[in-house]
PDB file of C-alpha atoms in Angstrom:
ATOM      1  CA  MET A1134    -203.051 -78.339  34.448  1.00 48.00           C
ATOM      2  CA  ALA A1135    -204.711 -80.760  36.793  1.00 47.00           C
ATOM      3  CA  ARG A1136    -202.944 -81.850  39.937  1.00 51.00           C
ATOM      4  CA  ARG A1137    -202.637 -85.579  40.478  1.00 52.00           C
ATOM      5  CA  THR A1138    -205.134 -86.878  42.993  1.00 48.00           C
ATOM      6  CA  ARG A1139    -204.249 -89.206  45.833  1.00 49.00           C
ATOM      7  CA  ARG A1140    -206.321 -92.272  46.589  1.00 47.00           C
ATOM      8  CA  PRO A1141    -207.622 -92.439  50.172  1.00 47.00           C
ATOM      9  CA  ASN A1142    -205.407 -95.382  51.152  1.00 52.00           C
ATOM     10  CA  ASP A1143    -202.212 -93.860  49.729  1.00 69.00           C
ATOM     11  CA  GLU A1144    -199.673 -92.481  52.177  1.00 76.00           C
ATOM     12  CA  PRO A1145    -199.375 -88.682  52.248  1.00 81.00           C
ATOM     13  CA  PRO A1146    -196.874 -87.311  49.690  1.00 77.00           C
ATOM     14  CA  ALA A1147    -194.852 -85.627  52.466  1.00 80.00           C
ATOM     15  CA  VAL A1148    -194.267 -88.998  54.186  1.00 86.00           C
ATOM     16  CA  ARG A1149    -193.164 -90.719  51.004  1.00 89.00           C
ATOM     17  CA  ALA A1150    -191.072 -87.696  50.016  1.00 89.00           C
ATOM     18  CA  ALA A1151    -189.054 -87.880  53.250  1.00 88.00           C
ATOM     19  CA  ARG A1152    -188.274 -91.548  52.593  1.00 92.00           C
ATOM     20  CA  ASP A1153    -187.501 -90.936  48.922  1.00 93.00           C
ATOM     21  CA  ARG A1154    -184.977 -88.209  49.800  1.00 91.00           C
ATOM     22  CA  GLU A1155    -182.934 -90.782  51.720  1.00 90.00           C
ATOM     23  CA  ARG A1156    -183.236 -93.311  48.902  1.00 93.00           C
ATOM     24  CA  HIS A1157    -182.133 -90.666  46.395  1.00 92.00           C
ATOM     25  CA  VAL A1158    -179.057 -89.781  48.433  1.00 87.00           C
ATOM     26  CA  SER A1159    -178.177 -93.468  48.742  1.00 89.00           C
ATOM     27  CA  GLN A1160    -178.511 -94.099  44.994  1.00 91.00           C
ATOM     28  CA  VAL A1161    -176.704 -90.927  43.901  1.00 88.00           C
ATOM     29  CA  THR A1162    -173.807 -91.251  46.350  1.00 85.00           C
ATOM     30  CA  SER A1163    -173.161 -94.747  45.001  1.00 88.00           C
ATOM     31  CA  TYR A1164    -171.852 -92.921  41.916  1.00 87.00           C
ATOM     32  CA  GLY A1165    -168.975 -90.474  41.880  1.00 82.00           C
ATOM     33  CA  PHE A1166    -169.369 -86.960  40.553  1.00 78.00           C
ATOM     34  CA  PHE A1167    -168.233 -88.256  37.164  1.00 80.00           C
ATOM     35  CA  ALA A1168    -171.243 -90.532  36.702  1.00 75.00           C
ATOM     36  CA  ARG A1169    -170.122 -91.904  33.328  1.00 77.00           C
ATOM     37  CA  ARG A1170    -167.490 -93.953  35.151  1.00 81.00           C
ATOM     38  CA  GLY A1171    -170.246 -96.018  36.794  1.00 83.00           C
ATOM     39  CA  PRO A1172    -170.701 -96.895  40.469  1.00 87.00           C
ATOM     40  CA  LYS A1173    -167.889 -96.325  42.950  1.00 86.00           C
ATOM     41  CA  ARG A1174    -165.567 -99.285  43.524  1.00 85.00           C
ATOM     42  CA  SER A1175    -166.337 -99.144  47.240  1.00 84.00           C
ATOM     43  CA  VAL A1176    -170.048 -99.868  46.666  1.00 83.00           C
ATOM     44  CA  THR A1177    -170.948-103.387  47.783  1.00 81.00           C
ATOM     45  CA  VAL A1178    -174.433-103.525  46.220  1.00 84.00           C
ATOM     46  CA  THR A1179    -174.721-102.429  42.584  1.00 85.00           C
ATOM     47  CA  PRO A1180    -177.069 -99.424  42.494  1.00 89.00           C
ATOM     48  CA  ALA A1181    -179.756 -98.848  39.887  1.00 91.00           C
ATOM     49  CA  PRO A1182    -178.568 -96.703  36.956  1.00 93.00           C
ATOM     50  CA  LEU A1183    -179.253 -92.988  37.187  1.00 93.00           C
ATOM     51  CA  ARG A1184    -182.246 -92.032  35.059  1.00 95.00           C
ATOM     52  CA  TYR A1185    -180.772 -88.761  33.804  1.00 95.00           C
ATOM     53  CA  TRP A1186    -177.703 -86.690  34.541  1.00 92.00           C
ATOM     54  CA  GLN A1187    -175.877 -83.802  32.963  1.00 91.00           C
ATOM     55  CA  TYR A1188    -173.256 -81.324  34.047  1.00 87.00           C
ATOM     56  CA  VAL A1189    -174.484 -77.821  34.678  1.00 85.00           C
ATOM     57  CA  LEU A1190    -171.772 -75.279  33.974  1.00 79.00           C
ATOM     58  CA  VAL A1191    -171.741 -71.907  35.645  1.00 78.00           C
ATOM     59  CA  SER A1192    -173.790 -69.283  33.890  1.00 73.00           C
ATOM     60  CA  PRO A1193    -171.992 -67.089  31.335  1.00 76.00           C
ATOM     61  CA  GLY A1194    -172.487 -64.181  33.755  1.00 79.00           C
ATOM     62  CA  VAL A1195    -170.563 -65.983  36.520  1.00 82.00           C
ATOM     63  CA  ALA A1196    -167.849 -66.941  34.021  1.00 86.00           C
ATOM     64  CA  LEU A1197    -167.506 -63.300  32.902  1.00 90.00           C
ATOM     65  CA  ALA A1198    -167.432 -62.105  36.524  1.00 92.00           C
ATOM     66  CA  THR A1199    -164.631 -64.569  37.295  1.00 92.00           C
ATOM     67  CA  VAL A1200    -162.606 -63.406  34.284  1.00 93.00           C
ATOM     68  CA  ALA A1201    -163.199 -59.775  35.289  1.00 95.00           C
ATOM     69  CA  ALA A1202    -162.023 -60.497  38.854  1.00 94.00           C
ATOM     70  CA  VAL A1203    -158.787 -62.045  37.540  1.00 95.00           C
ATOM     71  CA  VAL A1204    -158.183 -59.059  35.223  1.00 95.00           C
ATOM     72  CA  VAL A1205    -158.871 -56.531  38.008  1.00 95.00           C
ATOM     73  CA  TRP A1206    -156.557 -58.435  40.349  1.00 93.00           C
ATOM     74  CA  LEU A1207    -153.701 -58.369  37.825  1.00 94.00           C
ATOM     75  CA  VAL A1208    -154.247 -54.739  36.788  1.00 95.00           C
ATOM     76  CA  ALA A1209    -154.365 -53.603  40.433  1.00 95.00           C
ATOM     77  CA  LEU A1210    -151.196 -55.546  41.188  1.00 93.00           C
ATOM     78  CA  GLY A1211    -149.521 -54.049  38.122  1.00 93.00           C
ATOM     79  CA  LEU A1212    -150.430 -50.501  39.189  1.00 93.00           C
ATOM     80  CA  ILE A1213    -149.344 -51.041  42.793  1.00 93.00           C
ATOM     81  CA  SER A1214    -146.299 -53.295  42.484  1.00 92.00           C
ATOM     82  CA  GLY A1215    -145.316 -52.981  38.839  1.00 92.00           C
ATOM     83  CA  TRP A1216    -146.126 -54.902  35.689  1.00 92.00           C
ATOM     84  CA  ALA A1217    -143.317 -57.412  36.255  1.00 93.00           C
ATOM     85  CA  ALA A1218    -145.038 -58.483  39.491  1.00 91.00           C
ATOM     86  CA  ALA A1219    -148.364 -58.755  37.669  1.00 92.00           C
ATOM     87  CA  ARG A1220    -146.784 -60.935  34.960  1.00 93.00           C
ATOM     88  CA  SER A1221    -145.268 -63.266  37.547  1.00 94.00           C
ATOM     89  CA  GLU A1222    -148.629 -63.484  39.384  1.00 93.00           C
ATOM     90  CA  ALA A1223    -150.640 -64.159  36.200  1.00 94.00           C
ATOM     91  CA  PRO A1224    -150.307 -67.993  36.201  1.00 94.00           C
ATOM     92  CA  LEU A1225    -151.575 -68.196  39.794  1.00 94.00           C
ATOM     93  CA  ALA A1226    -154.471 -65.825  39.033  1.00 93.00           C
ATOM     94  CA  VAL A1227    -155.510 -67.848  35.968  1.00 94.00           C
ATOM     95  CA  VAL A1228    -155.297 -71.171  37.852  1.00 95.00           C
ATOM     96  CA  LEU A1229    -157.399 -69.817  40.719  1.00 94.00           C
ATOM     97  CA  GLY A1230    -159.974 -68.435  38.273  1.00 92.00           C
ATOM     98  CA  LEU A1231    -160.238 -71.804  36.524  1.00 91.00           C
ATOM     99  CA  LEU A1232    -160.512 -73.542  39.896  1.00 90.00           C
ATOM    100  CA  VAL A1233    -163.475 -71.318  40.821  1.00 87.00           C
ATOM    101  CA  LEU A1234    -165.220 -72.239  37.544  1.00 85.00           C
ATOM    102  CA  VAL A1235    -164.548 -75.968  37.957  1.00 82.00           C
ATOM    103  CA  LEU A1236    -165.740 -76.043  41.579  1.00 80.00           C
ATOM    104  CA  ALA A1237    -168.886 -74.132  40.624  1.00 79.00           C
ATOM    105  CA  THR A1238    -169.840 -76.812  38.087  1.00 81.00           C
ATOM    106  CA  SER A1239    -172.768 -78.917  39.251  1.00 83.00           C
ATOM    107  CA  ARG A1240    -174.509 -82.069  38.116  1.00 87.00           C
ATOM    108  CA  LEU A1241    -178.257 -82.344  37.582  1.00 90.00           C
ATOM    109  CA  THR A1242    -179.253 -85.873  38.565  1.00 92.00           C
ATOM    110  CA  VAL A1243    -182.523 -87.776  38.412  1.00 95.00           C
ATOM    111  CA  SER A1244    -182.541 -91.034  40.364  1.00 94.00           C
ATOM    112  CA  ASP A1245    -185.426 -93.467  40.779  1.00 96.00           C
ATOM    113  CA  PHE A1246    -186.663 -91.307  43.652  1.00 96.00           C
ATOM    114  CA  ALA A1247    -185.818 -87.613  43.206  1.00 95.00           C
ATOM    115  CA  VAL A1248    -184.080 -84.872  41.234  1.00 95.00           C
ATOM    116  CA  SER A1249    -181.217 -82.794  42.635  1.00 91.00           C
ATOM    117  CA  THR A1250    -178.285 -80.603  41.741  1.00 83.00           C
ATOM    118  CA  ASP A1251    -174.983 -81.798  43.189  1.00 73.00           C
ATOM    119  CA  ILE A1252    -172.010 -79.477  43.528  1.00 59.00           C
ATOM    120  CA  ALA A1253    -168.467 -80.627  42.748  1.00 51.00           C
ATOM    121  CA  GLY A1254    -165.948 -79.862  45.472  1.00 45.00           C
ATOM    122  CA  VAL A1255    -168.540 -78.547  47.945  1.00 46.00           C
ATOM    123  CA  ARG A1256    -170.873 -81.498  48.481  1.00 47.00           C
ATOM    124  CA  GLN A1257    -171.930 -84.428  46.401  1.00 53.00           C
ATOM    125  CA  THR A1258    -175.519 -84.548  47.578  1.00 51.00           C
ATOM    126  CA  SER A1259    -177.363 -82.969  50.457  1.00 50.00           C
ATOM    127  CA  SER A1260    -181.017 -82.737  51.385  1.00 48.00           C
ATOM    128  CA  PHE A1261    -180.981 -79.098  50.238  1.00 54.00           C
ATOM    129  CA  GLY A1262    -182.476 -78.805  46.776  1.00 77.00           C
ATOM    130  CA  ILE A1263    -183.689 -82.400  46.458  1.00 90.00           C
ATOM    131  CA  VAL A1264    -187.171 -82.663  44.947  1.00 93.00           C
ATOM    132  CA  PRO A1265    -188.685 -86.155  45.347  1.00 94.00           C
ATOM    133  CA  LEU A1266    -190.422 -87.391  42.199  1.00 95.00           C
ATOM    134  CA  VAL A1267    -193.625 -87.960  44.157  1.00 93.00           C
ATOM    135  CA  LEU A1268    -193.848 -84.168  44.583  1.00 94.00           C
ATOM    136  CA  VAL A1269    -193.240 -83.321  40.904  1.00 95.00           C
ATOM    137  CA  GLU A1270    -196.425 -82.081  39.249  1.00 95.00           C
ATOM    138  CA  ASP A1271    -195.596 -80.897  35.712  1.00 96.00           C
ATOM    139  CA  VAL A1272    -192.700 -80.213  33.347  1.00 97.00           C
ATOM    140  CA  VAL A1273    -192.966 -77.623  30.576  1.00 97.00           C
ATOM    141  CA  LEU A1274    -190.669 -75.891  28.138  1.00 96.00           C
ATOM    142  CA  ALA A1275    -190.147 -72.307  29.305  1.00 94.00           C
ATOM    143  CA  PRO A1276    -191.898 -70.005  29.744  1.00 94.00           C
ATOM    144  CA  ALA A1277    -194.133 -71.492  32.427  1.00 94.00           C
ATOM    145  CA  PRO A1278    -197.870 -70.754  32.507  1.00 94.00           C
ATOM    146  CA  ALA A1279    -198.772 -67.472  34.197  1.00 94.00           C
ATOM    147  CA  ASP A1280    -200.538 -69.156  37.114  1.00 94.00           C
ATOM    148  CA  TRP A1281    -197.432 -71.129  38.178  1.00 95.00           C
ATOM    149  CA  PRO A1282    -195.317 -69.954  41.124  1.00 95.00           C
ATOM    150  CA  ARG A1283    -192.158 -68.021  40.312  1.00 94.00           C
ATOM    151  CA  ALA A1284    -189.425 -70.516  39.404  1.00 93.00           C
ATOM    152  CA  LYS A1285    -186.072 -70.606  41.176  1.00 90.00           C
ATOM    153  CA  ARG A1286    -183.283 -70.673  38.615  1.00 87.00           C
ATOM    154  CA  ARG A1287    -180.706 -73.457  38.664  1.00 84.00           C
ATOM    155  CA  GLY A1288    -177.682 -73.144  36.411  1.00 79.00           C
ATOM    156  CA  GLY A1289    -177.330 -70.841  33.453  1.00 78.00           C
ATOM    157  CA  TRP A1290    -177.769 -70.811  29.684  1.00 81.00           C
ATOM    158  CA  TRP A1291    -175.261 -72.428  27.369  1.00 79.00           C
ATOM    159  CA  PRO A1292    -175.533 -73.168  23.627  1.00 84.00           C
ATOM    160  CA  GLY A1293    -177.471 -76.311  22.778  1.00 89.00           C
ATOM    161  CA  ARG A1294    -179.540 -76.284  25.970  1.00 92.00           C
ATOM    162  CA  ARG A1295    -183.259 -75.560  26.365  1.00 95.00           C
ATOM    163  CA  ARG A1296    -184.872 -74.216  29.509  1.00 95.00           C
ATOM    164  CA  VAL A1297    -187.545 -76.265  31.219  1.00 97.00           C
ATOM    165  CA  VAL A1298    -189.658 -75.406  34.240  1.00 97.00           C
ATOM    166  CA  VAL A1299    -190.638 -78.023  36.808  1.00 97.00           C
ATOM    167  CA  ARG A1300    -193.644 -77.438  39.062  1.00 97.00           C
ATOM    168  CA  HIS A1301    -193.620 -79.402  42.302  1.00 95.00           C
ATOM    169  CA  LEU A1302    -195.019 -79.414  45.802  1.00 92.00           C
ATOM    170  CA  ALA A1303    -192.987 -78.161  48.765  1.00 90.00           C
ATOM    171  CA  ALA A1304    -191.683 -80.652  51.339  1.00 83.00           C
ATOM    172  CA  ASP A1305    -194.932 -80.373  53.308  1.00 78.00           C
ATOM    173  CA  GLY A1306    -196.789 -81.717  50.272  1.00 75.00           C
ATOM    174  CA  GLU A1307    -199.091 -78.691  50.120  1.00 79.00           C
ATOM    175  CA  ARG A1308    -197.542 -75.494  48.706  1.00 88.00           C
ATOM    176  CA  ASP A1309    -196.681 -75.096  45.011  1.00 92.00           C
ATOM    177  CA  ARG A1310    -193.052 -74.460  44.072  1.00 94.00           C
ATOM    178  CA  ALA A1311    -191.144 -74.403  40.776  1.00 95.00           C
ATOM    179  CA  PHE A1312    -187.586 -74.373  39.462  1.00 94.00           C
ATOM    180  CA  SER A1313    -186.132 -73.841  36.005  1.00 93.00           C
ATOM    181  CA  ILE A1314    -183.004 -75.332  34.506  1.00 93.00           C
ATOM    182  CA  TRP A1315    -181.345 -75.559  31.096  1.00 93.00           C
ATOM    183  CA  VAL A1316    -181.170 -79.157  29.881  1.00 94.00           C
ATOM    184  CA  ARG A1317    -179.614 -80.830  26.852  1.00 92.00           C
ATOM    185  CA  ASP A1318    -182.615 -83.108  26.203  1.00 95.00           C
ATOM    186  CA  PRO A1319    -185.965 -81.836  27.559  1.00 97.00           C
ATOM    187  CA  GLN A1320    -187.883 -84.965  26.529  1.00 97.00           C
ATOM    188  CA  ALA A1321    -185.413 -87.343  28.208  1.00 97.00           C
ATOM    189  CA  PHE A1322    -185.464 -85.160  31.323  1.00 97.00           C
ATOM    190  CA  ALA A1323    -189.284 -85.210  31.466  1.00 97.00           C
ATOM    191  CA  ASP A1324    -189.300 -88.975  30.885  1.00 97.00           C
ATOM    192  CA  ALA A1325    -186.864 -89.420  33.791  1.00 97.00           C
ATOM    193  CA  LEU A1326    -189.270 -87.456  35.981  1.00 97.00           C
ATOM    194  CA  ASP A1327    -192.180 -89.675  34.815  1.00 95.00           C
ATOM    195  CA  ARG A1328    -194.070 -86.669  33.514  1.00 96.00           C
ATOM    196  CA  PRO A1329    -195.160 -85.689  29.996  1.00 95.00           C
ATOM    197  CA  LEU A1330    -193.413 -82.664  28.555  1.00 95.00           C
ATOM    198  CA  ALA A1331    -195.989 -79.955  27.909  1.00 85.00           C
TER     199      ALA A1331
END
């Protein structure tokens, strides 16, 4: 797959990428984590609509590990302090387990400038994990071609989702990187990134 070429008078991708990261953060933080509700009431200038967003639930493996931790906690308490103590502790254990799953939910967001994964309860958006659109090279349905770099995984599989792989340049605008994520609509996701879906 051919890499896009830069005209001589264009600014370097790394320079534009640094600016686009800030623009992405500004656009995304104008919306709350629940993007369907629209821009925040505190926003004075109406932001552009987000190009694409979806919630990314924890992977089934993380969900099973959380359930297992709750079960082990209650069984250990039952063996040490008695089953009556375990029964009285069960509501707290279940609530804490659900809280872990909710706080681990993230949102995949494509703005006019970049793509990122935002974590509920931890941070809304940070510069970590933002990929400016100017650095995005290709989007393909998994598996990626053999000559692509190994993709970092974001999120996990859930029914109705398809895995896509995005190849992009690193922040320096030189090295190849890639990430994979499960999306509900691969074509809409690729369109939001301004790239054809291969």
